[in-house]
Amino acid sequence: MKNKIIKISIVLLIFSLFACDEEISNKMTMDYPLNYDIEYGIRQVLQYDPMNINGINVSDKLDFFSTIKFTLHYNDGKLTGLTYSNGDVPFSPFGFEGGEELDVDCELDYDVFPNELRILGTNQVVAYFQNGEFIMPFQLDCDLLSYKYTFKNIE
């Protein structure tokens, strides 16, 4: 029995030595672009209230939500900028002035969960990144209603 175990161990060792003859790299291929943009579109607009704690998707009920533009800019393979346009939407999801149109430097904070997309040099959170989507929660005038934009990658 010991003899079989030793033989099997030797055979497995020999296979493992010859199977890994290529060096594994964690670097991107040379033809991968370093400067690029990723466009996102609205996947859903959820409205929450005390009776609908899971939210109701209202994006199909109002045509102006399809005019929102959300683009991330990458330079040297790193996230460096955000362009956001509110389009025809008559309100802004941001609680600060000038939130209808943004063209700012930004950073994605991976140290918090969900990850926070912030305007560079400030603590102003523009969106949260979770499960491959950007999320913008916001509140309008009514305290009982809250909303959330969910953006998906447009390909």
XYZ file of C-alpha atoms in Angstrom:
155
model
C 0.000 0.000 0.000
C 2.839 2.406 0.880
C 4.574 1.486 -2.358
C 1.480 2.530 -4.411
C 1.190 5.831 -2.575
C 4.857 6.609 -3.192
C 4.545 5.750 -6.909
C 1.405 7.880 -7.300
C 3.093 10.787 -5.499
C 6.127 10.571 -7.805
C 3.940 10.449 -10.927
C 1.906 13.458 -9.754
C 5.091 15.378 -8.980
C 6.482 14.673 -12.457
C 3.201 15.773 -14.102
C 3.110 18.969 -12.068
C 6.676 19.853 -13.068
C 6.014 19.447 -16.791
C 2.513 20.944 -16.776
C 3.660 24.403 -15.625
C 6.281 25.215 -18.195
C 4.756 28.627 -19.064
C 5.286 31.609 -16.845
C 2.046 33.055 -15.509
C 1.733 36.814 -15.808
C -0.581 39.213 -14.037
C 0.038 41.945 -16.606
C -2.336 42.994 -19.374
C -1.476 42.161 -22.939
C 0.397 44.842 -24.859
C -2.518 45.459 -27.235
C -4.970 46.278 -24.403
C -5.824 50.011 -24.579
C -4.667 52.199 -21.695
C -6.897 55.162 -22.528
C -10.587 54.454 -23.026
C -14.111 55.445 -21.988
C -16.928 53.314 -20.640
C -20.493 54.501 -21.191
C -23.276 53.554 -18.807
C -27.029 53.732 -19.297
C -29.983 53.543 -16.953
C -30.964 49.976 -16.107
C -33.662 50.990 -13.661
C -34.956 53.882 -11.584
C -36.391 52.591 -8.340
C -38.856 54.546 -6.217
C -39.098 53.534 -2.575
C -41.835 54.380 -0.096
C -43.069 52.866 3.179
C -45.442 50.526 1.295
C -42.878 49.495 -1.357
C -39.666 48.785 0.500
C -38.250 46.782 -2.441
C -38.878 49.665 -4.824
C -40.907 50.151 -7.989
C -39.145 50.600 -11.317
C -40.419 53.903 -12.768
C -37.921 54.240 -15.645
C -40.414 52.987 -18.252
C -43.108 55.392 -17.084
C -41.135 58.571 -17.807
C -39.283 58.912 -21.121
C -36.751 61.481 -19.926
C -34.760 58.922 -17.907
C -33.340 57.504 -21.151
C -31.566 60.843 -21.825
C -29.169 60.527 -18.844
C -25.513 60.063 -19.836
C -22.865 58.602 -17.485
C -19.334 58.051 -18.836
C -16.140 57.065 -17.040
C -12.765 58.019 -18.499
C -9.626 55.911 -18.031
C -6.075 57.152 -18.637
C -3.058 54.862 -18.323
C -5.464 52.116 -17.246
C -6.743 54.071 -14.219
C -10.094 55.745 -13.625
C -9.484 59.477 -13.890
C -12.690 61.235 -14.909
C -16.463 61.287 -15.003
C -18.824 62.983 -17.412
C -22.465 63.078 -16.311
C -25.382 64.720 -18.085
C -28.839 64.857 -16.579
C -30.350 65.090 -20.064
C -34.019 66.105 -20.007
C -34.577 65.019 -16.389
C -36.035 68.032 -14.510
C -34.204 67.283 -11.237
C -30.687 66.380 -10.144
C -29.787 63.314 -8.082
C -26.993 65.267 -6.395
C -27.359 67.411 -3.317
C -24.914 70.044 -4.594
C -24.999 72.877 -7.124
C -24.099 72.109 -10.718
C -25.088 68.454 -10.478
C -27.048 68.562 -13.730
C -23.841 68.514 -15.778
C -20.543 67.147 -14.449
C -17.164 66.847 -16.122
C -14.835 66.201 -13.192
C -11.768 64.280 -12.131
C -12.782 61.373 -9.944
C -11.525 58.361 -8.042
C -13.033 55.033 -7.037
C -12.464 54.197 -3.370
C -11.986 50.437 -3.032
C -11.414 50.631 0.735
C -15.137 50.935 1.498
C -18.055 48.732 0.557
C -19.897 49.471 -1.571
C -17.055 51.183 -3.434
C -17.515 54.956 -3.659
C -17.040 57.024 -6.815
C -15.920 60.438 -5.542
C -15.014 63.769 -7.049
C -11.235 63.956 -6.715
C -10.016 65.971 -3.746
C -13.417 66.025 -2.029
C -15.573 63.718 0.039
C -18.453 64.246 -2.417
C -19.765 60.791 -3.388
C -21.278 60.725 -6.871
C -22.207 57.021 -7.016
C -21.582 53.641 -5.450
C -20.169 50.652 -7.327
C -21.553 47.248 -6.395
C -22.081 44.021 -8.341
C -20.738 45.546 -11.557
C -23.201 48.460 -11.547
C -23.128 52.076 -10.446
C -25.875 53.146 -8.066
C -27.010 56.703 -7.296
C -29.448 56.939 -4.388
C -31.193 60.303 -3.995
C -34.063 62.088 -2.306
C -36.401 64.701 -3.758
C -38.797 67.009 -1.885
C -41.027 64.331 -0.338
C -39.498 62.755 2.775
C -41.507 59.546 2.307
C -40.144 58.833 -1.177
C -36.571 57.992 -2.089
C -35.070 56.993 -5.426
C -32.151 55.083 -6.851
C -30.628 55.141 -10.321
C -28.897 51.926 -11.350
C -26.501 52.183 -14.308
C -25.256 49.308 -16.449
C -22.415 49.196 -18.945
C -23.542 49.881 -22.527
C -21.752 47.619 -25.004
